[in-house]
PDB file of C-alpha atoms in Angstrom:
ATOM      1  CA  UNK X  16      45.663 153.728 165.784  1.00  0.00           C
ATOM      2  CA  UNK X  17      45.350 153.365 162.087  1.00  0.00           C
ATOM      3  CA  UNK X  18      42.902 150.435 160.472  1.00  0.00           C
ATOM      4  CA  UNK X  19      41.932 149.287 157.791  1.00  0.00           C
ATOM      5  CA  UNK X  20      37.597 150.506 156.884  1.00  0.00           C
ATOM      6  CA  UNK X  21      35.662 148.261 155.113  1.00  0.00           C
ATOM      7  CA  UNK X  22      31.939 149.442 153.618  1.00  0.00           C
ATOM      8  CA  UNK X  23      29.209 147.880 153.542  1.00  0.00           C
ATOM      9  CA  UNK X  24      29.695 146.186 156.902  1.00  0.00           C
ATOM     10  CA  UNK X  25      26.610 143.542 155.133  1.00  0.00           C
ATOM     11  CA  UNK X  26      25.376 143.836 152.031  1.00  0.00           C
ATOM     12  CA  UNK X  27      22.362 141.376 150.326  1.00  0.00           C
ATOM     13  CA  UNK X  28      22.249 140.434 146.787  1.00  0.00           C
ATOM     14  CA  UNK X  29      19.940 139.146 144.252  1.00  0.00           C
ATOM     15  CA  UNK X  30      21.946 135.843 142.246  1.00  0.00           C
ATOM     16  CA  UNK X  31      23.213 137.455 139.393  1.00  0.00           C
ATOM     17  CA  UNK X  32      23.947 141.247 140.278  1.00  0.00           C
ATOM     18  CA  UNK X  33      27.424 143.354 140.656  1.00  0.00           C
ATOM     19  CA  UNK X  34      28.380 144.060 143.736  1.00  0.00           C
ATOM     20  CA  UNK X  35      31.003 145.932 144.841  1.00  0.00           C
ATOM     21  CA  UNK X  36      32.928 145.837 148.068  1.00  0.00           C
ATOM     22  CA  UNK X  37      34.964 148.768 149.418  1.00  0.00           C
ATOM     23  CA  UNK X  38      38.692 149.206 151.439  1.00  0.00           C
ATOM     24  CA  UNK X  39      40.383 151.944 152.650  1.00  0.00           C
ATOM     25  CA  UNK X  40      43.650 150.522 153.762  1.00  0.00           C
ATOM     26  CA  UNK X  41      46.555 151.973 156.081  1.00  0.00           C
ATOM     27  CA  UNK X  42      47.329 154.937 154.730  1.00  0.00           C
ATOM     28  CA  UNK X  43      51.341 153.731 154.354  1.00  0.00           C
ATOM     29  CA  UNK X  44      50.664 150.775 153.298  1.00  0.00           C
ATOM     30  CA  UNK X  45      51.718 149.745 149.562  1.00  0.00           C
ATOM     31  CA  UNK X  46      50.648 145.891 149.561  1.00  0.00           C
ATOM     32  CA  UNK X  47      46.690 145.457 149.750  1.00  0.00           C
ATOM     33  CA  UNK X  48      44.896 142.076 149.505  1.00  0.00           C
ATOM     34  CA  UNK X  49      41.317 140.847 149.329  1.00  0.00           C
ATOM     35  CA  UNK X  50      40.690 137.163 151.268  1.00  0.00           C
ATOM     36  CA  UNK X  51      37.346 135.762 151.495  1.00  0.00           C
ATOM     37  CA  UNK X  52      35.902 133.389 154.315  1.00  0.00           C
ATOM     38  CA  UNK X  53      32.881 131.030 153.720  1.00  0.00           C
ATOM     39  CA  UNK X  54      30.854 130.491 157.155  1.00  0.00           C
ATOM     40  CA  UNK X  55      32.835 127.350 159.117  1.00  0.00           C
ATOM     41  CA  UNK X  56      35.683 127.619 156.299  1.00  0.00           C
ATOM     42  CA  UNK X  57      39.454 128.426 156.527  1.00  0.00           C
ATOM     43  CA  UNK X  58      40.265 131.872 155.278  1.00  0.00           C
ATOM     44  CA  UNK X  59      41.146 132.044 151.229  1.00  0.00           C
ATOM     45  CA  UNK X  60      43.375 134.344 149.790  1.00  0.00           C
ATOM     46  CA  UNK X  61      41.861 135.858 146.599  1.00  0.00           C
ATOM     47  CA  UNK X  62      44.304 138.364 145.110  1.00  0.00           C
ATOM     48  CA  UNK X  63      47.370 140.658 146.087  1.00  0.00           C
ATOM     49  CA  UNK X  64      47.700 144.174 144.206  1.00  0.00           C
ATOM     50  CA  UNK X  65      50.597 146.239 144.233  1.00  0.00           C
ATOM     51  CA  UNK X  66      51.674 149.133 142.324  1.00  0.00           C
ATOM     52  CA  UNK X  67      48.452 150.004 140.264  1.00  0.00           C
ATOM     53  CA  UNK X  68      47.983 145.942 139.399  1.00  0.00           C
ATOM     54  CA  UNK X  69      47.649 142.430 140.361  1.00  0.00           C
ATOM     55  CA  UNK X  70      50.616 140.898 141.789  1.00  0.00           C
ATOM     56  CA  UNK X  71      48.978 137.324 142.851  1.00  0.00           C
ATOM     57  CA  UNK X  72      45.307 136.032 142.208  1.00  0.00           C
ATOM     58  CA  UNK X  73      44.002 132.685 143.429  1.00  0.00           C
ATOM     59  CA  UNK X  74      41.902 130.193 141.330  1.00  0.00           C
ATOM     60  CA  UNK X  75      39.251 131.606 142.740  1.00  0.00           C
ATOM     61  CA  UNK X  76      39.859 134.777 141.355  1.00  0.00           C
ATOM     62  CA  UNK X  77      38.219 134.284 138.343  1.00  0.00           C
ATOM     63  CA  UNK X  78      36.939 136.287 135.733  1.00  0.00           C
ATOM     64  CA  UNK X  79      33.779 136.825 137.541  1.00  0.00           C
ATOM     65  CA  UNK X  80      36.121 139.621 140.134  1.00  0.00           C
ATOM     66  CA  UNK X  81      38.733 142.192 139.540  1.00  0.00           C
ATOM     67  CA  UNK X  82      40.219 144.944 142.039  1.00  0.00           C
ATOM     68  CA  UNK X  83      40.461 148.567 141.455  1.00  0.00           C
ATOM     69  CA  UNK X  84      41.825 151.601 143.123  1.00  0.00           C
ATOM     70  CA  UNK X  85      40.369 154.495 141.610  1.00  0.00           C
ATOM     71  CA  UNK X  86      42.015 157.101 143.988  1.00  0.00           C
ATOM     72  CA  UNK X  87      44.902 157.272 146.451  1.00  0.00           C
ATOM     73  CA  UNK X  88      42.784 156.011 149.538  1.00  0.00           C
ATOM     74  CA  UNK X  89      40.278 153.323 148.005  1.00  0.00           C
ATOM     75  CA  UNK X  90      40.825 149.783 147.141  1.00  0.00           C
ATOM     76  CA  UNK X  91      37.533 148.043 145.660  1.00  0.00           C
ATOM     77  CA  UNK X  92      36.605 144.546 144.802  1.00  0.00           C
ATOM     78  CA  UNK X  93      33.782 143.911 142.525  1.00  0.00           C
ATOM     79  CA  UNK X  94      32.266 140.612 142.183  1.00  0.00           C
ATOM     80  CA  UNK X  95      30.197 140.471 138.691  1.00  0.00           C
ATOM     81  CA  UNK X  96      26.690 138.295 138.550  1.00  0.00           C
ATOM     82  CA  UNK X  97      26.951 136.846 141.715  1.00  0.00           C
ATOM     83  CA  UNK X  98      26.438 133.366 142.674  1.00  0.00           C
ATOM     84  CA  UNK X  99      24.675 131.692 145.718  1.00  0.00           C
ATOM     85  CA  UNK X 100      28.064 130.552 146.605  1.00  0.00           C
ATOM     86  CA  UNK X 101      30.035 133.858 146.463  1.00  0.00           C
ATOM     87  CA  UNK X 102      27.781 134.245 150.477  1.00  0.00           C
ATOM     88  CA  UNK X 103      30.538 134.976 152.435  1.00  0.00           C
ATOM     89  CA  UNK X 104      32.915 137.444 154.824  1.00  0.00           C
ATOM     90  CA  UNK X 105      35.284 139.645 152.556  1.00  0.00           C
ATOM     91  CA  UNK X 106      38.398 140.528 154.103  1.00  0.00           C
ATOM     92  CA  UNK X 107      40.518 143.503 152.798  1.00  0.00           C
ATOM     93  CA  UNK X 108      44.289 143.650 154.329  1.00  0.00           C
ATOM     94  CA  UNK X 109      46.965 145.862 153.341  1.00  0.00           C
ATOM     95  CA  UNK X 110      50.846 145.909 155.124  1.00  0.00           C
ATOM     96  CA  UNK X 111      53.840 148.159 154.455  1.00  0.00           C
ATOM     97  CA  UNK X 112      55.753 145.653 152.552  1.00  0.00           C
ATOM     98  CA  UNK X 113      55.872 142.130 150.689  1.00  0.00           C
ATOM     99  CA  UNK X 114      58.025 140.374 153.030  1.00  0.00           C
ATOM    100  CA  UNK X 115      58.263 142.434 156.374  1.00  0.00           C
ATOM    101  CA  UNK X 116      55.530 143.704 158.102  1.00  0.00           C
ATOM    102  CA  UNK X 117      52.492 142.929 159.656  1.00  0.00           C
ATOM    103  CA  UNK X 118      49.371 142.492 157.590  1.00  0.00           C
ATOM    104  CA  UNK X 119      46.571 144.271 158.995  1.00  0.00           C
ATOM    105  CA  UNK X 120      42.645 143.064 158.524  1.00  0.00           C
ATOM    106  CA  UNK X 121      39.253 145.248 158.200  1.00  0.00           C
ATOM    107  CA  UNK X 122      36.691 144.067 159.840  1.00  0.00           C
ATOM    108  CA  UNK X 123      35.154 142.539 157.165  1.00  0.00           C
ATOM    109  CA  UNK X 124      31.849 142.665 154.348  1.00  0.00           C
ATOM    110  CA  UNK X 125      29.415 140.098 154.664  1.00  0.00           C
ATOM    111  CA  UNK X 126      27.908 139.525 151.506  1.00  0.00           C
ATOM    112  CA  UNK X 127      24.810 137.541 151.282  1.00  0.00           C
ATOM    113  CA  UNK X 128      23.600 136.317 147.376  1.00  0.00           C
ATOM    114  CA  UNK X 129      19.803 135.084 147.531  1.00  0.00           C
TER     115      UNK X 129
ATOM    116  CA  UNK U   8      50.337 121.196 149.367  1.00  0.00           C
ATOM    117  CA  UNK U   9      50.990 122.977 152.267  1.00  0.00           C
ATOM    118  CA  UNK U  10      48.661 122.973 155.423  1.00  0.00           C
ATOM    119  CA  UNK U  11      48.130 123.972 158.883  1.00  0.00           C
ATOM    120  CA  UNK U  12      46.672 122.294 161.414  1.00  0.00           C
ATOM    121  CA  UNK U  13      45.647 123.656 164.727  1.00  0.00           C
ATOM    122  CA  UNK U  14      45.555 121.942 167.766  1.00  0.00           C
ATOM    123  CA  UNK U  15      42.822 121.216 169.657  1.00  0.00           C
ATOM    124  CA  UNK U  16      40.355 122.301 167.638  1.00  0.00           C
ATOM    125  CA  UNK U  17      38.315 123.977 170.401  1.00  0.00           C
ATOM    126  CA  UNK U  18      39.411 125.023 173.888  1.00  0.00           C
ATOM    127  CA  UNK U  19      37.464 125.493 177.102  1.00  0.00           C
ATOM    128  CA  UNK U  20      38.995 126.294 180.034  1.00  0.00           C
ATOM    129  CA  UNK U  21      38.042 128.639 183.449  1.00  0.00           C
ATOM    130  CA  UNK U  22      39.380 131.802 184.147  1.00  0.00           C
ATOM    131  CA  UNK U  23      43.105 132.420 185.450  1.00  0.00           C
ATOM    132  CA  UNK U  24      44.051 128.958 183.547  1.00  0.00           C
ATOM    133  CA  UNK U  25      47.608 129.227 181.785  1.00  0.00           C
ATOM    134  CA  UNK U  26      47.267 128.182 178.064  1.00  0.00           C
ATOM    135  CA  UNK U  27      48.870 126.829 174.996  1.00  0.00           C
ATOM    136  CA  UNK U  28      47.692 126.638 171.584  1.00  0.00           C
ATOM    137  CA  UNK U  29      49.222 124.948 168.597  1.00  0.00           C
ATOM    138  CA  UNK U  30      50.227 125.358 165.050  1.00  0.00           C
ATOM    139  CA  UNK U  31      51.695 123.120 162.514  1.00  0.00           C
ATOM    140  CA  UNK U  32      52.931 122.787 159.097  1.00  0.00           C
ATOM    141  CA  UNK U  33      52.815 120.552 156.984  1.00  0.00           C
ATOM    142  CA  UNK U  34      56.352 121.853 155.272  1.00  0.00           C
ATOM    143  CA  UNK U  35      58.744 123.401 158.082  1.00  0.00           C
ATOM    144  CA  UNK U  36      59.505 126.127 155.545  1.00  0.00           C
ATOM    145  CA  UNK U  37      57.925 128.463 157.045  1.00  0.00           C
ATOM    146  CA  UNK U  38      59.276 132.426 156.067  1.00  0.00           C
ATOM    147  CA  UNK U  39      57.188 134.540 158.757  1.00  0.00           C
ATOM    148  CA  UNK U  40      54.023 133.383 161.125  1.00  0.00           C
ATOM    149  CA  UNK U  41      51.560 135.791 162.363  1.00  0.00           C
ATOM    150  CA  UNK U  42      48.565 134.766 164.815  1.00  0.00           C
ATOM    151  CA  UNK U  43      45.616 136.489 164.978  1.00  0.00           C
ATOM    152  CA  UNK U  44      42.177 136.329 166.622  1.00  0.00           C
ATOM    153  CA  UNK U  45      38.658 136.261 165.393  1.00  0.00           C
ATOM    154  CA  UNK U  46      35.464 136.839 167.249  1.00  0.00           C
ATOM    155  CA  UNK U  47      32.343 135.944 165.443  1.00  0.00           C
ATOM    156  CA  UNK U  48      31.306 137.450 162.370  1.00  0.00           C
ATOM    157  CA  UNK U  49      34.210 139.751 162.779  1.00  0.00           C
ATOM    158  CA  UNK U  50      37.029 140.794 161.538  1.00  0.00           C
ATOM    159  CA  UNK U  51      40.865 139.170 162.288  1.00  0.00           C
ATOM    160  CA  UNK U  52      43.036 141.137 164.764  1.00  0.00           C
ATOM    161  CA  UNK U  53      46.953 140.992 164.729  1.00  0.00           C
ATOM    162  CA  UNK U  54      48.217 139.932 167.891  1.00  0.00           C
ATOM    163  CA  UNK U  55      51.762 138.593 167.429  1.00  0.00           C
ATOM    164  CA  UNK U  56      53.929 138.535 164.395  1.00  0.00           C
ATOM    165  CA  UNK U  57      56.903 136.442 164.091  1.00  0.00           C
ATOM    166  CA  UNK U  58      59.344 137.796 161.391  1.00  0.00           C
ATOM    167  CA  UNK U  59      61.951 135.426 159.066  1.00  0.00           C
ATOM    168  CA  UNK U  60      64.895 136.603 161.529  1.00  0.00           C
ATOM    169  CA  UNK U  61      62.609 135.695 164.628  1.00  0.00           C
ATOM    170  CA  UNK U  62      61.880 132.891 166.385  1.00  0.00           C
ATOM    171  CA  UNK U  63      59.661 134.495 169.302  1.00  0.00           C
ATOM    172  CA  UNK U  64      57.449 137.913 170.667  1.00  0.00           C
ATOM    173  CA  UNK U  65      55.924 138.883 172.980  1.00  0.00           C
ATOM    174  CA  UNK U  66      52.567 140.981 173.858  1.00  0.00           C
ATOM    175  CA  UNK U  67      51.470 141.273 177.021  1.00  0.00           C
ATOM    176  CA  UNK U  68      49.948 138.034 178.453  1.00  0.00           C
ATOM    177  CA  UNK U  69      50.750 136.291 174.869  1.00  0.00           C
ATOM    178  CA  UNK U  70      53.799 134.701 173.895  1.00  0.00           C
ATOM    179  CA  UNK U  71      54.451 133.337 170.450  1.00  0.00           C
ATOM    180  CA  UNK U  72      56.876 131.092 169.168  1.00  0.00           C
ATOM    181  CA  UNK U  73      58.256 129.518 166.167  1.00  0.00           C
ATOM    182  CA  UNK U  74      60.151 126.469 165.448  1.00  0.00           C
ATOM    183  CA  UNK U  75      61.583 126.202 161.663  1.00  0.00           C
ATOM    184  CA  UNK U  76      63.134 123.014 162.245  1.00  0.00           C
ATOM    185  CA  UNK U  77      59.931 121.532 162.842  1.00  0.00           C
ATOM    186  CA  UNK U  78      57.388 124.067 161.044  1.00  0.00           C
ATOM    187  CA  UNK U  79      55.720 124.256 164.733  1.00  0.00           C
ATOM    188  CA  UNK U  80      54.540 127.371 166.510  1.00  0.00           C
ATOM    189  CA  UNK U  81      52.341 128.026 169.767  1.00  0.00           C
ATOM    190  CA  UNK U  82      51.016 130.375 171.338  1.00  0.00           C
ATOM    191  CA  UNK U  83      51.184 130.857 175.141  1.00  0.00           C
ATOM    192  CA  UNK U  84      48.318 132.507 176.944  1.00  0.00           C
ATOM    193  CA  UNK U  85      48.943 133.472 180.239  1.00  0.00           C
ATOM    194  CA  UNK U  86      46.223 133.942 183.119  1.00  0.00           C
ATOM    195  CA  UNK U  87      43.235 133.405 180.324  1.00  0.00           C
ATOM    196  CA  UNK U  88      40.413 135.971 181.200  1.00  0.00           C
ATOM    197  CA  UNK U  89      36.886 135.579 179.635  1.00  0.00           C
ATOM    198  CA  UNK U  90      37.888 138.562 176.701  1.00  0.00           C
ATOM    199  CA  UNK U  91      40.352 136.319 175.469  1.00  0.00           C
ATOM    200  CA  UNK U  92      37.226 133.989 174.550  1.00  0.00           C
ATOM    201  CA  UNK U  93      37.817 134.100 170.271  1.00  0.00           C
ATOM    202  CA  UNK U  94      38.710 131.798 167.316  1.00  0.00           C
ATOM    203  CA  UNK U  95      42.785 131.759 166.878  1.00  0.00           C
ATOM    204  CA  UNK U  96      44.491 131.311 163.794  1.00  0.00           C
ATOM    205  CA  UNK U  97      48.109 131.223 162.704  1.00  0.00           C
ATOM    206  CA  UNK U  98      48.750 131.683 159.011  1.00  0.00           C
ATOM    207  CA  UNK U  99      52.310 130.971 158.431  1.00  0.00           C
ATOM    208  CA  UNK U 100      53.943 132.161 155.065  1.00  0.00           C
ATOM    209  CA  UNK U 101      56.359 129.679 152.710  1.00  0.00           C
ATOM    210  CA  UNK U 102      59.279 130.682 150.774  1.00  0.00           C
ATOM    211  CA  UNK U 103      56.539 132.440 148.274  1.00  0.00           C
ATOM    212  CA  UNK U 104      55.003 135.088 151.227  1.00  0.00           C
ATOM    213  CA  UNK U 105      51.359 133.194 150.499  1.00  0.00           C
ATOM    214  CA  UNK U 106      49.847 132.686 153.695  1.00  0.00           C
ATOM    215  CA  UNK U 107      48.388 129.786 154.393  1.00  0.00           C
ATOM    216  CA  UNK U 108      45.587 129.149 156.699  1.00  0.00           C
ATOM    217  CA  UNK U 109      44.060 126.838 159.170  1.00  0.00           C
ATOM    218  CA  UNK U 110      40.556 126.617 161.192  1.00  0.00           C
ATOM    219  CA  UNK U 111      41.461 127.807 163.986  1.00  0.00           C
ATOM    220  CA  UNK U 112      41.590 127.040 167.467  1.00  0.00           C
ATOM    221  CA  UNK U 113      38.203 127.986 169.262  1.00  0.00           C
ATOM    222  CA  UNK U 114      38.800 129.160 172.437  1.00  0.00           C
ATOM    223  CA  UNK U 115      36.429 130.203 175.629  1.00  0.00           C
ATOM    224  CA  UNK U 116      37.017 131.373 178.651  1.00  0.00           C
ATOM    225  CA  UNK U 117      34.497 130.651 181.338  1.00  0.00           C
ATOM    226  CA  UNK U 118      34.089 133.058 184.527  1.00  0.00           C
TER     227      UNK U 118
END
């Protein structure tokens, strides 16, 4: 069954250094999205990308981030000078369409800043 | 603003029990609702989707509905086993396809 691969499955940080997370969504899919979930916190949508660019971005999609995908397959989030707070589970997701379809999840990048 | 709450919170019931869990909105506009599971530190798995056109599916022991009327959606879990033991969630999307999210229903399944 297809899924969605997320690397690194964990990845630990000094404050302040680039870090970038990596997605290989459903190979069919056109609609790819990054969320974020802080440990005990509701899952936050960060940004939807579609068609080479950025569809939708939260408010927490702030300068500090931007998405990429350098090839066909990969769909990358890097997070510049990271901040205690940016600790959390990354969640790539990517479905077939923007209003039908079932979104699909990775299994997720925990990202730890010390 | 649009919310979800999920209710209860956290569920523990023995093996074999029939189950409901609940979802609601604060606006009933709700355009699709999708529930998925979590186990910890992991990732979210689709379960049940529940398109505009939709009000219901079905998968398996799971049965999900939606009410647009009043923004409301459960999910029926039928003779629980101790693998269905997992956080719940039910992100429904408004009129602008942003899902919205809620905490969860925590859910275990004793033997």
């Amino acid at each position: 069954e297809p899924e969605v691969t997320q690397t690194p499955s964990h990845q630990v940080t000094q404050m302040g250094q680039e870090v970038i997370l990596r997605c290989v969504p459903i190979s069919n899919h056109l609609y790819f999205y990054w969320y974020r979930q802080i440990l005990g916190q509701k899952v936050e949508f960060l940004v939807s990308f579609y068609n080479n660019e950025i569809s939708e971005k939260s408010e927490i999609f702030d300068d500090q981030f931007s998405v990429e995908r350098p090839d066909g397959s990969n769909f990358t989030l890097k997070i510049r000078s990271t901040k205690l707070e940016d600790s959390a589970m990354y969640f790539c997701a990517s479905k077939t369409g923007a209003n039908t379809g079932e979104l699909f999840f990775g299994e997720g990048s925990r990202l730890t800043v010390l | 603003k649009q919310e979800v709450t999920q209710i209860p919170a956290a569920l523990s019931v023995p093996e074999g029990e029939n189950l409901v869990l609940n979802c609601s909105f604060t606006d009933s506009a709700i355009y699709n609702l999708q529930w998925f599971r979590q186990d910890p530190g992991k990732g979210l798995t689709s379960l049940l989707l529940i398109q505009s056109s939709q009000r219901e599916q079905t998968s398996g022991r799971l049965n999900a509905s939606l009410d647009k009327s009043s923004g409301r959606s459960t999910l029926y879990i039928a003779a629980s086993q101790p693998g269905d033991s997992a956080t719940y969630l039910c992100p429904g999307a408004g009129n602008n396809r942003k899902l919205i999210w809620g905490l969860g229903t925590s859910l275990a399944v004793n033997p």
